[in-house]
Amino acid sequence: MVESLIKLGQLATSLALVLSVVAVAGATLASLRSSPAWLRTARNALFANLALVAFGCATLVWSFATLDFSVAYVAQNSNSQLPMIYRLTAMWGAHEGSLMLWLFYLVLLSAIAVKVHWKDHPLSMPWIIATLAAIQFGFLAFIVFLSNPFLTMTPALPDGQDLNPLLQDPGLVFHPPVLYLGYVGFAVPFAFAIASLIRTHSGAEWVRAVRRWTLFAWTMLTSGILMGGFWAYYELGWGGYWAWDPVENASLMPWLTGTALLHSMMAQNKRGLFRTWNVFLVVTTFLLTLIGTFLVRSGVLTSVHAFAVDPGRGAYMLGFLTVTMVFGYGLILFRSDRLLSDALVESPYSRESAILANNVLLLVAAATVFLGTLYPLFVEAVSGERLSVGAPYFNKVVVPLMLAVVFLLGIGPSIPWRKVEARRLSTMLRKPLVGGVLAVGVALIAGVRDLLTLSAIAAVAFAFSATLADIGTGIYARRRVTGESWLRAARNVLSLGRQRFGGLIVHLGIALIGAGMIASGLFQTAVTVSLKPGDSFELAGNVITLREVSDASGSNYQGRAAILSVSRDGKPLYEMQPEKRFYTVRSMATTEIAIRSSFSGDLYMIIGEETQQGGVTIRGYWNPLVSWIWAGWVVVACGALLSLSGTSRRRVERAAAVAAPPARGVPAE
Amino acid sequence: MKRFAAALAFSLAMATPAATAPFQTESPVETQVREIGAKLRCPVCQSENILDSQSGTAREMIVMLREQLAQGRTEAEIVEYFRSRYGDYVLLSPPVAGFGGIIWTVPAVLLLLAGGACLLLVRRSADKASRTNEEANTLEPLNEQRLRRLEL
Amino acid sequence: MTMLAAQKRPIPRWKWLLGAAVVAIPLLLGIGLTKDPSFIPSMIVGRSLPSFSLEPLAGTEQVASEKLLGKPLVINFWASWCVSCRDEHPLLVQLGDRAELFDEFDIIGINYRDSPVAAAQFLDRQGHFPYPSGQDKRGRLGIDFGVYGMPETFFVDAEGVVQARQVGPLTPQAIEQNLKLIGAVR
């Protein structure tokens, strides 16, 4: 019965492969012959695929839940001792299942996009459907022929080989699903861009349609990346959250281009500018998500996070990537002349040029990450030599670029479109500049002398105060005009200008994240000591005492824990218990870090080698302001949600045509 | 009895360090160990530095690093020691000489080129805009066509 | 430049660049697919053998480099925890017999980052080498040789210069070719 269930899952997935071909063909025919019947067929095929793939995923999850070790993928990635929650999340714990999750998102978002935009974009719809279905085909063929998670084994193994211990963590429950949603989310803007290129439709209509999709994908990507950092921070145990590992870089590249896209889309939306550029950014962002997948899964680079390697898969993914690239960039090369915008940037002092500067910085950062990640490949291909490009390089090159972006983030939103007088600009910047100077003063008094550190502090403080000032001015102006209370004015301003204020709140969150990253990156204190029971050491004003080293085994691992008590000014505060574990089934060792978070920083303890006299080596870190990064993420998510909840421009226009003009004093969006 | 012993052990553990034992401090070279360790790539791992890696080879390299620092060797000498064994591969920051040099210059060149091009573009575009604005202002204030163009 | 290429030039520069990227990126990734990303070129090839003196795995005589000078030398790093060491094991035993029989070259093993007990068990199971193995318990000699994967085999000529390195299990072809290189085959 169970055996047949998983086979049904495979059948459903194979059927989805066939239907994706039907959808591509149907949509193409629909456009060429302007046949609504074919278009409906194509659409229904996409809807059917959602049901089929969802069913396929369900059979896989069911096999994990019931520990059906006759399914090879289940046997390789779970074990009878594995707790139930990790049995379910083990579905995306390795290559095949995680692709299935990816595919599920793709069919889900395709169906939603088609359903939502069916009426708005009748002429683009065939090409949107064709593009989405073609991407579905690419992933379905990959799964069915090269990465089949439904394969069964006879005889079934008596027990499974267990899930990778690093993945047995609450972080795995959220990080990959959210990150993949971010990646896949860019498929929808990609489909719209391709449709507009094929139709050589020059309008900003597609940009308006995909603004929310892009923002959604960006939010998910941001969240996924930060969750990954969070997970690395407390699971991998090296005191940091970002290592510039190739796989991390692979997720950062689409984030950088996606961020550029979010901003330059505004210029097209409002001013009809940058049309070709936007199409290029959409295509590039989507291609980078594919390149990311390729880098992680093909074994072309070594990475901590890489999946097991199979040469056939690498070749297939490269083929898929190449076809997408030739198609996407090819369309730009041959069609973009008809997409030229006749609008002009009217002044160097304008929102347009701020956006341009933002795009230049982000794109150079993305190009640098791309170059740094692939450079070892290039050098080996050319000369046979091997070199490494790692964290020290990226920190030196990318961090200054990002600081400039953060600085711009403070100015950008307050500059009006078209043109601003230089004098007005300088008045506008006065308040936030004071914020920046104050912060630098404090840092100087605290003894910071490093130029990069000081400029980082200045940039973040400037951006933060500029954004706060922007939000504050909006609320103040409304209050003055309407005479409402502060709270009411704030609520009204936020709900009336959701896009603008959502964006500002996102900026606020980014500044917080920047502050957290700068503080924890540049002011980390570390200490490595060898302790016997009863010994203490000091870290950031805390006295940490080793009480004992004891046994801490669990159902599927053997563990040792150091029990540390932390006190401050003679007052005992709490206990920390860093552990190391040995997972018996996979014979793999991991360390479990003990973290105590507070507003001002994290105390972070790692257990090292045990010494003969019942002692142990402890590596302790004081990571200042790390919690600001996670808090900043929450702020970013809130801002993005606010912005996403905003009514579409068209509806606003319709409403504006009927209702009275909007309240004065609210910055025009 | 057992509970008493536990309580005694606990109070001893809590009391002794504060009262008598001096704090354990790390050896003075540890800061340098962390600094240099973060720049060296573990040769047997997957893009990790030797400080973060759990592998035996990386651990041993840290021990060697410690020993050599204690012997008074400089950072450059130690880095060269590992480089002569594993090549440029162990340097997480590529050397400026040879192939590594390209990658250090490209971002700056890109930034200059892209920034310069955009600056030029904005200048030209702004000039053109002010000219057309003048024309538009003198000839026809805002006709249907121009309005549509701007609103796109 | 990319954004507002409003002039009607024949083919703007950015198009050439984009076209080049479409060709170059898949090409580069394709070449990358054919390479092993963890491969590290040897730095010791062309240099002289580092001197060492290791405790033997069995017996009492130290395995020392100075006793091995003046004759071509094969040095094999192995470990009981290394799976592919089992693949090359029979070849190494043959090679040891050959060294003993024809006296054209010396061969030694280096037991790398291993416990002597596990190593002895491994040899009991797989068959003993007809030549001594030194213990490199902490892997320091391995670092001197630039070892990064198990097994690795080094071929040293009579002058004490390392001429070749084999990463991964030996093959009969690799053995013949490298022995020729160090002048161990007449």
mmCIF file of N, CA, C and O in Angstrom, chain A residues 415-473:
data_model
loop_
_atom_site.group_PDB
_atom_site.id
_atom_site.type_symbol
_atom_site.label_atom_id
_atom_site.label_comp_id
_atom_site.label_asym_id
_atom_site.label_seq_id
_atom_site.Cartn_x
_atom_site.Cartn_y
_atom_site.Cartn_z
ATOM 1 N N ILE A 415 15.123 62.660 -1.545
ATOM 2 C CA ILE A 415 15.319 63.480 -2.744
ATOM 3 C C ILE A 415 14.102 63.351 -3.645
ATOM 4 O O ILE A 415 13.650 62.253 -3.925
ATOM 5 N N PRO A 416 13.548 64.465 -4.098
ATOM 6 C CA PRO A 416 12.391 64.389 -5.000
ATOM 7 C C PRO A 416 12.787 63.894 -6.386
ATOM 8 O O PRO A 416 13.957 63.937 -6.765
ATOM 9 N N TRP A 417 11.764 63.439 -7.129
ATOM 10 C CA TRP A 417 11.995 63.060 -8.514
ATOM 11 C C TRP A 417 12.374 64.302 -9.320
ATOM 12 O O TRP A 417 12.136 65.419 -8.901
ATOM 13 N N ARG A 418 12.884 64.081 -10.475
ATOM 14 C CA ARG A 418 13.235 65.109 -11.461
ATOM 15 C C ARG A 418 14.389 65.999 -11.019
ATOM 16 O O ARG A 418 15.465 65.946 -11.583
ATOM 17 N N LYS A 419 14.179 66.808 -9.988
ATOM 18 C CA LYS A 419 15.205 67.800 -9.712
ATOM 19 C C LYS A 419 15.061 68.359 -8.312
ATOM 20 O O LYS A 419 13.965 68.546 -7.810
ATOM 21 N N VAL A 420 16.194 68.621 -7.676
ATOM 22 C CA VAL A 420 16.156 69.311 -6.396
ATOM 23 C C VAL A 420 17.271 70.340 -6.405
ATOM 24 O O VAL A 420 18.354 70.099 -6.947
ATOM 25 N N GLU A 421 16.980 71.507 -5.851
ATOM 26 C CA GLU A 421 18.025 72.532 -5.782
ATOM 27 C C GLU A 421 19.085 72.067 -4.801
ATOM 28 O O GLU A 421 18.771 71.493 -3.754
ATOM 29 N N ALA A 422 20.342 72.337 -5.137
ATOM 30 C CA ALA A 422 21.444 71.887 -4.289
ATOM 31 C C ALA A 422 21.286 72.436 -2.876
ATOM 32 O O ALA A 422 21.577 71.750 -1.892
ATOM 33 N N ARG A 423 20.758 73.666 -2.772
ATOM 34 C CA ARG A 423 20.656 74.262 -1.450
ATOM 35 C C ARG A 423 19.631 73.513 -0.592
ATOM 36 O O ARG A 423 19.845 73.230 0.578
ATOM 37 N N ARG A 424 18.513 73.144 -1.247
ATOM 38 C CA ARG A 424 17.484 72.425 -0.486
ATOM 39 C C ARG A 424 18.012 71.067 -0.029
ATOM 40 O O ARG A 424 17.730 70.594 1.065
ATOM 41 N N LEU A 425 18.785 70.463 -0.904
ATOM 42 C CA LEU A 425 19.357 69.149 -0.582
ATOM 43 C C LEU A 425 20.214 69.251 0.672
ATOM 44 O O LEU A 425 20.122 68.422 1.576
ATOM 45 N N SER A 426 21.014 70.312 0.728
ATOM 46 C CA SER A 426 21.910 70.412 1.876
ATOM 47 C C SER A 426 21.122 70.702 3.161
ATOM 48 O O SER A 426 21.481 70.223 4.233
ATOM 49 N N THR A 427 20.011 71.440 3.054
ATOM 50 C CA THR A 427 19.180 71.646 4.253
ATOM 51 C C THR A 427 18.605 70.310 4.708
ATOM 52 O O THR A 427 18.543 70.021 5.902
ATOM 53 N N MET A 428 18.163 69.532 3.718
ATOM 54 C CA MET A 428 17.526 68.256 4.052
ATOM 55 C C MET A 428 18.492 67.327 4.770
ATOM 56 O O MET A 428 18.085 66.540 5.610
ATOM 57 N N LEU A 429 19.764 67.432 4.379
ATOM 58 C CA LEU A 429 20.738 66.487 4.913
ATOM 59 C C LEU A 429 21.318 66.943 6.245
ATOM 60 O O LEU A 429 22.058 66.205 6.870
ATOM 61 N N ARG A 430 20.975 68.140 6.670
ATOM 62 C CA ARG A 430 21.637 68.669 7.852
ATOM 63 C C ARG A 430 21.400 67.803 9.087
ATOM 64 O O ARG A 430 22.328 67.387 9.756
ATOM 65 N N LYS A 431 20.106 67.503 9.343
ATOM 66 C CA LYS A 431 19.774 66.747 10.557
ATOM 67 C C LYS A 431 20.460 65.376 10.595
ATOM 68 O O LYS A 431 21.149 65.071 11.566
ATOM 69 N N PRO A 432 20.283 64.583 9.555
ATOM 70 C CA PRO A 432 20.947 63.271 9.601
ATOM 71 C C PRO A 432 22.466 63.380 9.674
ATOM 72 O O PRO A 432 23.105 62.539 10.307
ATOM 73 N N LEU A 433 23.032 64.417 9.074
ATOM 74 C CA LEU A 433 24.483 64.569 9.155
ATOM 75 C C LEU A 433 24.909 64.776 10.598
ATOM 76 O O LEU A 433 25.923 64.233 11.045
ATOM 77 N N VAL A 434 24.079 65.528 11.338
ATOM 78 C CA VAL A 434 24.361 65.711 12.762
ATOM 79 C C VAL A 434 24.388 64.345 13.450
ATOM 80 O O VAL A 434 25.288 64.049 14.245
ATOM 81 N N GLY A 435 23.401 63.508 13.116
ATOM 82 C CA GLY A 435 23.373 62.161 13.684
ATOM 83 C C GLY A 435 24.664 61.418 13.412
ATOM 84 O O GLY A 435 25.250 60.816 14.311
ATOM 85 N N GLY A 436 25.118 61.479 12.151
ATOM 86 C CA GLY A 436 26.351 60.782 11.781
ATOM 87 C C GLY A 436 27.554 61.318 12.533
ATOM 88 O O GLY A 436 28.358 60.550 13.074
ATOM 89 N N VAL A 437 27.641 62.646 12.597
ATOM 90 C CA VAL A 437 28.791 63.262 13.265
ATOM 91 C C VAL A 437 28.804 62.918 14.749
ATOM 92 O O VAL A 437 29.843 62.582 15.324
ATOM 93 N N LEU A 438 27.606 62.967 15.370
ATOM 94 C CA LEU A 438 27.505 62.612 16.796
ATOM 95 C C LEU A 438 28.019 61.196 17.042
ATOM 96 O O LEU A 438 28.816 60.961 17.954
ATOM 97 N N ALA A 439 27.566 60.261 16.189
ATOM 98 C CA ALA A 439 27.965 58.866 16.367
ATOM 99 C C ALA A 439 29.479 58.723 16.226
ATOM 100 O O ALA A 439 30.129 58.009 17.000
ATOM 101 N N VAL A 440 30.045 59.421 15.253
ATOM 102 C CA VAL A 440 31.495 59.349 15.062
ATOM 103 C C VAL A 440 32.210 59.933 16.281
ATOM 104 O O VAL A 440 33.209 59.387 16.762
ATOM 105 N N GLY A 441 31.649 61.050 16.827
ATOM 106 C CA GLY A 441 32.232 61.635 18.025
ATOM 107 C C GLY A 441 32.268 60.644 19.177
ATOM 108 O O GLY A 441 33.295 60.465 19.835
ATOM 109 N N VAL A 442 31.141 59.983 19.389
ATOM 110 C CA VAL A 442 31.071 58.988 20.460
ATOM 111 C C VAL A 442 32.115 57.901 20.239
ATOM 112 O O VAL A 442 32.841 57.505 21.156
ATOM 113 N N ALA A 443 32.203 57.450 18.987
ATOM 114 C CA ALA A 443 33.157 56.383 18.684
ATOM 115 C C ALA A 443 34.591 56.846 18.928
ATOM 116 O O ALA A 443 35.418 56.093 19.450
ATOM 117 N N LEU A 444 34.876 58.098 18.569
ATOM 118 C CA LEU A 444 36.226 58.635 18.773
ATOM 119 C C LEU A 444 36.559 58.681 20.265
ATOM 120 O O LEU A 444 37.655 58.295 20.683
ATOM 121 N N ILE A 445 35.582 59.121 21.053
ATOM 122 C CA ILE A 445 35.799 59.180 22.497
ATOM 123 C C ILE A 445 36.015 57.773 23.033
ATOM 124 O O ILE A 445 36.859 57.534 23.896
ATOM 125 N N ALA A 446 35.254 56.809 22.488
ATOM 126 C CA ALA A 446 35.405 55.426 22.939
ATOM 127 C C ALA A 446 36.726 54.822 22.475
ATOM 128 O O ALA A 446 37.041 53.691 22.829
ATOM 129 N N GLY A 447 37.476 55.540 21.659
ATOM 130 C CA GLY A 447 38.808 55.056 21.310
ATOM 131 C C GLY A 447 38.903 54.380 19.956
ATOM 132 O O GLY A 447 39.891 53.731 19.659
ATOM 133 N N VAL A 448 37.877 54.527 19.126
ATOM 134 C CA VAL A 448 37.950 53.936 17.788
ATOM 135 C C VAL A 448 38.770 54.852 16.894
ATOM 136 O O VAL A 448 38.518 56.048 16.830
ATOM 137 N N ARG A 449 39.780 54.296 16.227
ATOM 138 C CA ARG A 449 40.612 55.142 15.370
ATOM 139 C C ARG A 449 40.638 54.662 13.915
ATOM 140 O O ARG A 449 41.045 55.382 13.024
ATOM 141 N N ASP A 450 40.184 53.427 13.712
ATOM 142 C CA ASP A 450 40.258 52.855 12.372
ATOM 143 C C ASP A 450 39.307 53.588 11.416
ATOM 144 O O ASP A 450 38.137 53.815 11.738
ATOM 145 N N LEU A 451 39.827 53.965 10.250
ATOM 146 C CA LEU A 451 39.059 54.802 9.328
ATOM 147 C C LEU A 451 37.818 54.079 8.802
ATOM 148 O O LEU A 451 36.729 54.654 8.755
ATOM 149 N N LEU A 452 37.993 52.822 8.425
ATOM 150 C CA LEU A 452 36.860 52.071 7.886
ATOM 151 C C LEU A 452 35.763 51.946 8.938
ATOM 152 O O LEU A 452 34.577 52.132 8.649
ATOM 153 N N THR A 453 36.174 51.640 10.159
ATOM 154 C CA THR A 453 35.198 51.502 11.242
ATOM 155 C C THR A 453 34.452 52.807 11.446
ATOM 156 O O THR A 453 33.220 52.821 11.568
ATOM 157 N N LEU A 454 35.199 53.905 11.470
ATOM 158 C CA LEU A 454 34.553 55.201 11.690
ATOM 159 C C LEU A 454 33.583 55.529 10.567
ATOM 160 O O LEU A 454 32.456 55.984 10.811
ATOM 161 N N SER A 455 33.991 55.263 9.324
ATOM 162 C CA SER A 455 33.068 55.590 8.234
ATOM 163 C C SER A 455 31.855 54.665 8.270
ATOM 164 O O SER A 455 30.752 55.076 7.911
ATOM 165 N N ALA A 456 32.068 53.425 8.714
ATOM 166 C CA ALA A 456 30.926 52.515 8.834
ATOM 167 C C ALA A 456 29.938 53.055 9.854
ATOM 168 O O ALA A 456 28.725 53.107 9.614
ATOM 169 N N ILE A 457 30.463 53.474 10.995
ATOM 170 C CA ILE A 457 29.588 54.015 12.041
ATOM 171 C C ILE A 457 28.869 55.258 11.522
ATOM 172 O O ILE A 457 27.656 55.418 11.709
ATOM 173 N N ALA A 458 29.620 56.117 10.826
ATOM 174 C CA ALA A 458 29.017 57.338 10.292
ATOM 175 C C ALA A 458 27.901 57.005 9.320
ATOM 176 O O ALA A 458 26.795 57.568 9.403
ATOM 177 N N ALA A 459 28.158 56.069 8.398
ATOM 178 C CA ALA A 459 27.162 55.739 7.374
ATOM 179 C C ALA A 459 25.892 55.213 8.013
ATOM 180 O O ALA A 459 24.780 55.623 7.662
ATOM 181 N N VAL A 460 26.047 54.277 8.945
ATOM 182 C CA VAL A 460 24.864 53.666 9.550
ATOM 183 C C VAL A 460 24.085 54.701 10.359
ATOM 184 O O VAL A 460 22.852 54.788 10.260
ATOM 185 N N ALA A 461 24.809 55.506 11.148
ATOM 186 C CA ALA A 461 24.118 56.507 11.967
ATOM 187 C C ALA A 461 23.409 57.519 11.077
ATOM 188 O O ALA A 461 22.272 57.922 11.342
ATOM 189 N N PHE A 462 24.086 57.913 9.993
ATOM 190 C CA PHE A 462 23.483 58.854 9.057
ATOM 191 C C PHE A 462 22.204 58.273 8.456
ATOM 192 O O PHE A 462 21.148 58.917 8.466
ATOM 193 N N ALA A 463 22.311 57.040 7.958
ATOM 194 C CA ALA A 463 21.154 56.429 7.308
ATOM 195 C C ALA A 463 20.007 56.288 8.295
ATOM 196 O O ALA A 463 18.849 56.560 7.972
ATOM 197 N N PHE A 464 20.357 55.861 9.504
ATOM 198 C CA PHE A 464 19.327 55.645 10.505
ATOM 199 C C PHE A 464 18.620 56.954 10.839
ATOM 200 O O PHE A 464 17.394 57.032 10.833
ATOM 201 N N SER A 465 19.401 58.001 11.100
ATOM 202 C CA SER A 465 18.738 59.248 11.491
ATOM 203 C C SER A 465 18.009 59.880 10.312
ATOM 204 O O SER A 465 16.945 60.471 10.488
ATOM 205 N N ALA A 466 18.551 59.739 9.108
ATOM 206 C CA ALA A 466 17.855 60.297 7.948
ATOM 207 C C ALA A 466 16.509 59.617 7.754
ATOM 208 O O ALA A 466 15.496 60.280 7.493
ATOM 209 N N THR A 467 16.497 58.301 7.892
ATOM 210 C CA THR A 467 15.250 57.577 7.697
ATOM 211 C C THR A 467 14.243 57.928 8.776
ATOM 212 O O THR A 467 13.061 58.166 8.500
ATOM 213 N N LEU A 468 14.735 57.964 10.025
ATOM 214 C CA LEU A 468 13.843 58.359 11.118
ATOM 215 C C LEU A 468 13.292 59.753 10.879
ATOM 216 O O LEU A 468 12.095 60.006 11.071
ATOM 217 N N ALA A 469 14.181 60.664 10.430
ATOM 218 C CA ALA A 469 13.744 62.032 10.185
ATOM 219 C C ALA A 469 12.677 62.062 9.092
ATOM 220 O O ALA A 469 11.685 62.787 9.201
ATOM 221 N N ASP A 470 12.874 61.242 8.075
ATOM 222 C CA ASP A 470 11.899 61.163 6.983
ATOM 223 C C ASP A 470 10.528 60.742 7.501
ATOM 224 O O ASP A 470 9.510 61.348 7.182
ATOM 225 N N ILE A 471 10.536 59.681 8.279
ATOM 226 C CA ILE A 471 9.268 59.182 8.813
ATOM 227 C C ILE A 471 8.664 60.243 9.736
ATOM 228 O O ILE A 471 7.469 60.559 9.668
ATOM 229 N N GLY A 472 9.525 60.802 10.586
ATOM 230 C CA GLY A 472 9.053 61.809 11.540
ATOM 231 C C GLY A 472 8.452 63.015 10.838
ATOM 232 O O GLY A 472 7.381 63.501 11.217
ATOM 233 N N THR A 473 9.113 63.488 9.785
ATOM 234 C CA THR A 473 8.607 64.649 9.064
ATOM 235 C C THR A 473 7.222 64.377 8.511
ATOM 236 O O THR A 473 6.326 65.233 8.594
#
